[in-house]
CSV table of C-alpha atoms and ligand atoms in Angstrom, one decimal:
chain,number,residue,atom,x,y,z
X,1,MET,CA,0.1,0.0,0.0
X,2,SER,CA,1.3,3.6,-0.8
X,3,LEU,CA,1.9,6.0,1.9
X,4,LYS,CA,-1.1,8.0,0.5
X,5,GLU,CA,-3.3,5.0,0.6
X,6,GLN,CA,-2.5,4.5,4.3
X,7,ILE,CA,-4.0,7.9,5.3
X,8,ASP,CA,-7.6,7.7,6.7
X,9,LEU,CA,-9.3,10.5,4.8
X,10,THR,CA,-12.2,10.8,7.6
X,11,ARG,CA,-9.5,11.5,10.1
X,12,LEU,CA,-7.5,14.2,8.5
X,13,PRO,CA,-6.3,17.3,10.6
X,14,LYS,CA,-8.3,20.3,9.6
X,15,HIS,CA,-5.3,22.7,10.1
X,16,ILE,CA,-1.8,21.7,9.6
X,17,ALA,CA,1.1,24.1,10.6
X,18,VAL,CA,4.6,23.9,9.3
X,19,ILE,CA,8.0,25.3,10.6
X,20,MET,CA,9.8,25.2,7.2
X,21,ASP,CA,13.4,25.1,8.5
X,22,GLY,CA,16.8,24.0,7.3
X,23,ASN,CA,17.1,25.8,4.0
X,24,GLY,CA,20.4,27.2,4.8
X,25,ARG,CA,22.0,24.0,6.0
X,26,TRP,CA,20.6,22.2,3.0
X,27,ALA,CA,22.3,24.7,0.7
X,28,LYS,CA,25.6,24.6,2.6
X,29,GLN,CA,25.5,20.8,2.3
X,30,GLN,CA,26.0,21.3,-1.3
X,31,GLY,CA,28.5,24.1,-1.2
X,32,LYS,CA,25.9,26.8,-2.2
X,33,ASN,CA,24.8,29.9,-0.3
X,34,ARG,CA,21.8,30.2,1.9
X,35,ILE,CA,19.7,32.0,-0.8
X,36,PHE,CA,19.9,29.0,-3.0
X,37,GLY,CA,18.2,26.9,-0.1
X,38,HIS,CA,15.4,29.5,0.2
X,39,THR,CA,14.8,29.3,-3.5
X,40,ASN,CA,14.7,25.7,-3.4
X,41,GLY,CA,12.3,25.8,-0.4
X,42,VAL,CA,9.6,27.3,-2.7
X,43,ASN,CA,9.2,23.9,-4.5
X,44,ALA,CA,8.5,22.3,-1.1
X,45,VAL,CA,5.9,24.9,-0.2
X,46,ARG,CA,4.2,24.1,-3.5
X,47,GLU,CA,4.3,20.3,-3.1
X,48,THR,CA,3.0,20.7,0.4
X,49,SER,CA,0.2,22.8,-0.3
X,50,GLU,CA,-0.8,20.8,-3.3
X,51,ALA,CA,-0.8,17.5,-1.3
X,52,CYS,CA,-2.7,19.1,1.5
X,53,ALA,CA,-5.5,20.4,-1.0
X,54,GLU,CA,-5.7,17.0,-2.7
X,55,LEU,CA,-6.2,15.3,0.6
X,56,GLY,CA,-8.8,17.7,1.8
X,57,VAL,CA,-6.9,19.6,4.6
X,58,GLN,CA,-8.8,22.9,5.1
X,59,HIS,CA,-6.1,25.2,6.4
X,60,LEU,CA,-2.2,24.9,6.0
X,61,THR,CA,-0.1,27.6,7.7
X,62,MET,CA,3.4,28.0,6.8
X,63,TYR,CA,6.1,29.9,8.9
X,64,ALA,CA,7.9,31.7,6.1
X,65,PHE,CA,9.5,34.6,8.0
X,66,SER,CA,9.5,35.0,11.9
X,67,ALA,CA,9.7,38.5,13.6
X,68,GLU,CA,13.1,37.3,14.7
X,69,ASN,CA,14.2,36.7,11.2
X,70,TRP,CA,14.6,40.6,10.7
X,71,ASN,CA,17.8,40.1,12.8
X,72,ARG,CA,19.5,38.1,10.0
X,73,PRO,CA,22.2,39.8,7.7
X,74,GLN,CA,20.3,42.4,5.5
X,75,ILE,CA,21.4,40.7,2.5
X,76,GLU,CA,19.5,37.6,3.3
X,77,VAL,CA,16.4,39.5,4.6
X,78,SER,CA,16.2,41.3,1.2
X,79,ALA,CA,16.8,38.3,-0.7
X,80,LEU,CA,13.8,36.5,1.3
X,81,MET,CA,11.6,39.5,0.5
X,82,THR,CA,12.5,39.4,-3.3
X,83,LEU,CA,11.7,35.8,-3.3
X,84,LEU,CA,8.5,36.3,-1.6
X,85,LEU,CA,7.4,38.7,-4.0
X,86,LYS,CA,8.3,36.7,-6.9
X,87,THR,CA,6.7,33.6,-5.3
X,88,ILE,CA,3.5,35.4,-4.7
X,89,ASN,CA,3.3,36.6,-8.4
X,90,GLY,CA,4.5,33.3,-9.8
X,91,GLU,CA,2.0,31.2,-7.9
X,92,LEU,CA,-1.1,33.3,-8.1
X,93,LYS,CA,-2.5,31.7,-11.3
X,94,THR,CA,-1.8,28.2,-9.8
X,95,LEU,CA,-3.6,29.2,-6.6
X,96,MET,CA,-6.6,30.3,-8.6
X,97,LYS,CA,-6.6,27.2,-10.7
X,98,ASN,CA,-6.5,24.9,-7.7
X,99,ASP,CA,-9.3,26.9,-5.8
X,100,ILE,CA,-6.9,27.6,-2.9
X,101,ARG,CA,-7.3,31.1,-1.2
X,102,LEU,CA,-4.3,32.9,0.3
X,103,GLY,CA,-4.1,34.2,3.8
X,104,ALA,CA,-1.6,35.9,6.0
X,105,ILE,CA,-0.7,36.2,9.5
X,106,GLY,CA,1.7,38.4,11.3
X,107,ASP,CA,2.9,42.0,11.2
X,108,ILE,CA,2.2,42.5,7.4
X,109,ASP,CA,2.7,46.2,7.7
X,110,ALA,CA,6.3,45.6,8.7
X,111,LEU,CA,7.0,44.1,5.3
X,112,PRO,CA,8.5,46.2,2.4
X,113,LYS,CA,5.6,48.2,0.9
X,114,GLY,CA,5.6,46.5,-2.4
X,115,VAL,CA,5.4,43.0,-0.8
X,116,ALA,CA,2.6,44.0,1.6
X,117,LYS,CA,0.7,45.4,-1.4
X,118,GLU,CA,1.2,42.3,-3.7
X,119,LEU,CA,0.3,40.1,-0.8
X,120,ARG,CA,-2.8,41.9,0.0
X,121,GLU,CA,-3.9,41.8,-3.7
X,122,ALA,CA,-3.2,38.1,-3.8
X,123,ILE,CA,-5.2,37.5,-0.8
X,124,GLU,CA,-8.1,39.7,-2.4
X,125,LYS,CA,-7.8,37.8,-5.9
X,126,THR,CA,-7.9,34.3,-4.3
X,127,SER,CA,-10.7,35.0,-1.6
X,128,GLY,CA,-13.2,32.9,-3.5
X,129,GLY,CA,-10.9,29.6,-3.2
X,130,LYS,CA,-13.1,27.1,-1.6
X,131,ARG,CA,-10.8,24.0,-1.3
X,132,MET,CA,-8.2,25.0,1.1
X,133,GLU,CA,-6.7,28.2,2.6
X,134,LEU,CA,-2.8,28.5,2.6
X,135,ILE,CA,-1.9,30.8,5.3
X,136,LEU,CA,1.8,32.4,5.4
X,137,ALA,CA,3.1,33.5,8.6
X,138,LEU,CA,5.3,36.6,7.8
X,139,SER,CA,6.9,38.9,10.2
X,140,TYR,CA,5.1,36.6,12.8
X,141,GLY,CA,5.8,36.2,16.3
X,142,GLY,CA,3.7,34.3,18.7
X,143,LYS,CA,4.3,36.5,21.9
X,144,ASN,CA,3.8,39.6,19.8
X,145,GLU,CA,0.5,38.3,18.6
X,146,ILE,CA,-0.8,37.5,22.1
X,147,LEU,CA,0.5,41.0,23.4
X,148,ARG,CA,-1.5,42.6,20.5
X,149,ALA,CA,-4.8,40.6,21.4
X,150,VAL,CA,-4.3,41.7,25.0
X,151,LYS,CA,-4.0,45.4,24.1
X,152,GLN,CA,-7.0,45.1,21.8
X,153,ILE,CA,-9.3,43.5,24.5
X,154,ALA,CA,-7.8,46.0,27.1
X,155,LEU,CA,-8.9,48.7,24.8
X,156,GLN,CA,-12.5,47.4,24.7
X,157,VAL,CA,-12.6,47.1,28.5
X,158,GLN,CA,-11.3,50.7,28.9
X,159,LYS,CA,-14.0,52.0,26.5
X,160,ASN,CA,-16.7,50.1,28.5
X,161,GLU,CA,-17.5,47.9,25.4
X,162,ILE,CA,-17.0,44.7,27.4
X,163,GLY,CA,-16.8,43.7,31.1
X,164,LEU,CA,-14.1,41.5,32.6
X,165,HIS,CA,-16.5,38.4,32.7
X,166,GLU,CA,-16.6,38.7,28.9
X,167,ILE,CA,-12.8,37.9,28.6
X,168,THR,CA,-12.9,34.4,27.7
X,169,GLU,CA,-10.5,31.9,25.8
X,170,ASP,CA,-12.6,32.3,22.7
X,171,LEU,CA,-12.4,36.1,22.9
X,172,ILE,CA,-8.6,35.9,23.0
X,173,SER,CA,-8.7,33.4,20.0
X,174,ASP,CA,-10.8,36.0,18.2
X,175,ASN,CA,-8.2,38.7,18.7
X,176,LEU,CA,-5.3,36.6,17.3
X,177,TYR,CA,-4.2,36.9,13.7
X,178,THR,CA,-5.7,33.3,13.2
X,179,ALA,CA,-9.2,34.3,14.2
X,180,GLY,CA,-11.9,32.3,12.5
X,181,ARG,CA,-9.6,29.3,11.9
X,182,PRO,CA,-9.5,26.1,13.9
X,183,ASP,CA,-6.3,25.6,16.0
X,184,PRO,CA,-3.8,23.4,14.2
X,185,GLU,CA,-4.1,19.6,15.0
X,186,LEU,CA,-0.6,18.8,13.7
X,187,LEU,CA,2.6,20.9,13.7
X,188,ILE,CA,5.5,19.8,11.5
X,189,ARG,CA,9.1,21.0,11.8
X,190,THR,CA,11.8,19.9,9.5
X,191,SER,CA,15.7,20.0,10.0
X,192,GLY,CA,15.8,18.1,13.2
X,193,GLU,CA,15.2,21.2,15.4
X,194,MET,CA,12.8,20.6,18.2
X,195,ARG,CA,11.7,23.9,19.4
X,196,VAL,CA,8.7,26.1,18.5
X,197,SER,CA,10.5,29.3,17.8
X,198,ASN,CA,7.8,31.6,18.9
X,199,PHE,CA,5.3,30.1,16.4
X,200,LEU,CA,1.4,29.9,17.3
X,201,LEU,CA,2.0,30.0,21.0
X,202,TRP,CA,-1.6,29.8,22.0
X,203,GLN,CA,-2.9,27.8,19.0
X,204,LEU,CA,-0.7,25.0,19.4
X,205,ALA,CA,-1.8,24.2,23.0
X,206,TYR,CA,-3.0,20.7,22.0
X,207,ALA,CA,-1.4,20.2,18.8
X,208,GLU,CA,0.6,16.8,17.9
X,209,PHE,CA,4.3,17.8,17.1
X,210,TYR,CA,6.0,15.9,14.3
X,211,PHE,CA,9.9,16.3,13.7
X,212,THR,CA,11.7,15.2,10.8
X,213,ASP,CA,15.5,15.4,10.1
X,214,LYS,CA,14.7,16.2,6.5
X,215,PHE,CA,15.7,19.8,5.5
X,216,TRP,CA,13.0,22.0,4.1
X,217,PRO,CA,13.9,21.8,0.5
X,218,GLU,CA,13.9,17.8,0.8
X,219,PHE,CA,10.3,18.0,2.0
X,220,ASN,CA,7.6,16.7,-0.4
X,221,LYS,CA,4.2,15.1,-0.6
X,222,GLU,CA,5.5,11.6,0.6
X,223,GLU,CA,7.1,13.4,3.6
X,224,LEU,CA,3.8,15.0,4.3
X,225,TYR,CA,1.9,11.6,4.1
X,226,LYS,CA,4.5,10.2,6.7
X,227,ALA,CA,3.6,13.0,9.1
X,228,ILE,CA,-0.2,12.7,8.7
X,229,ILE,CA,0.2,8.8,9.1
X,230,ASP,CA,2.2,9.3,12.3
X,231,TYR,CA,-0.3,11.9,13.5
X,232,GLN,CA,-3.1,9.3,12.8
X,233,ASN,CA,-1.5,6.7,14.9
X,234,ARG,CA,-1.3,8.7,18.1
X,235,GLU,CA,-3.9,8.7,20.9
X,236,ARG,CA,-5.1,12.3,21.4
X,237,ARG,CA,-6.2,12.1,25.2
X,238,PHE,CA,-6.7,15.9,26.1
X,239,GLY,CA,-6.1,15.1,29.6
X,240,LYS,CA,-8.3,12.1,29.9
X,241,THR,CA,-7.2,8.6,30.4
X,242,SER,CA,-6.8,6.1,27.4
X,243,GLU,CA,-9.6,4.0,28.8
X,244,GLN,CA,-12.0,7.0,28.5
X,245,ILE,CA,-10.9,7.8,24.9
X,246,LYS,CA,-11.5,4.1,23.7
X,247,GLN,CA,-15.1,4.1,25.4
A,1,IPE,C1,14.1,28.4,7.1
A,1,IPE,O1,15.4,27.8,6.8
A,1,IPE,C2,13.7,29.5,6.4
A,1,IPE,C3,13.5,30.7,7.1
A,1,IPE,C4,13.8,30.9,8.5
A,1,IPE,C5,13.3,31.9,6.3
A,1,IPE,P1,16.7,28.5,7.6
A,1,IPE,O2,17.0,29.7,6.8
A,1,IPE,O3,16.3,28.9,9.0
A,1,IPE,O4,17.7,27.5,7.5
A,1,IPE,P2,18.8,26.9,8.6
A,1,IPE,O5,18.0,26.6,9.7
A,1,IPE,O6,19.8,28.1,8.8
A,1,IPE,O7,19.5,25.7,8.1
A,2,IPE,C1,11.9,29.6,12.4
A,2,IPE,O1,13.1,29.1,11.9
A,2,IPE,C2,11.2,30.6,11.6
A,2,IPE,C3,10.8,30.1,10.4
A,2,IPE,C4,10.9,28.8,9.8
A,2,IPE,C5,10.4,31.1,9.3
A,2,IPE,P1,14.5,29.7,12.3
A,2,IPE,O2,15.5,28.9,11.7
A,2,IPE,O3,14.3,31.2,12.3
A,2,IPE,O4,14.4,29.4,13.9
A,2,IPE,P2,15.6,29.3,15.0
A,2,IPE,O5,16.3,30.6,15.0
A,2,IPE,O6,16.6,28.2,14.7
A,2,IPE,O7,14.8,29.0,16.3
A,3,MG,MG1,16.6,27.7,10.6
């Protein structure tokens, strides 16, 4: 049986989040510069989103640029921004053809103006996409996202629009960038690193974590299938006992 056939389509995660890591090390391994790794990482993004859409995953969030990544050498940051712009333009038609809508989370205003503009236009143009939402996390930081939500809520309290008793977990979720989407059930991180790097801190509360040693440019449909199969073989207990779950 192929890996794809081993997937139970009735128990797919609705939302998969990916920390795409290892572009630089992959490039170095072949004596190339880091940018070469990022360029090749785009193919893995395409493969992964295609595979998710084909299976019937509803939301796919990809960590493309963290708030901390602004601290990289300027030459790498600008190469990444150029690549982002090129990728948005280059993939727009395919997204529309595949009925995928684009989304973004993070401090989009912090991106170079041209990038932010193209991104917003692509989100608008693909907004009718029904099959899947592909969400790019850009200039994204989980702590900052929570801080922003806290401030938005505090302002509502200050204006007497809501009372303290109305501050609930749902209200916090509604004030995050990810508002309206279910929390990811599965988080994938490539390149052997086992940390969350400030990604979706609130939303990953009960996600299953899957780590692979593959570098991001090596990731493809088969690797995604392996992650989903692994996820489907786990028992998600949510604090209960195994016996309760089996009942
Ligand atoms: C992930 O690959 C891509 C981004 C963070 C933009 P890296 O660039 O982090 O590659 P490594 O981890 O240095 O190998
Ligand atoms: C996390 O990868 C951010 C993205 C994948 C965009 P990093 O390579 O920046 O994370 P650290 O620095 O190793 O934690
Ligand atoms: Mg890295």
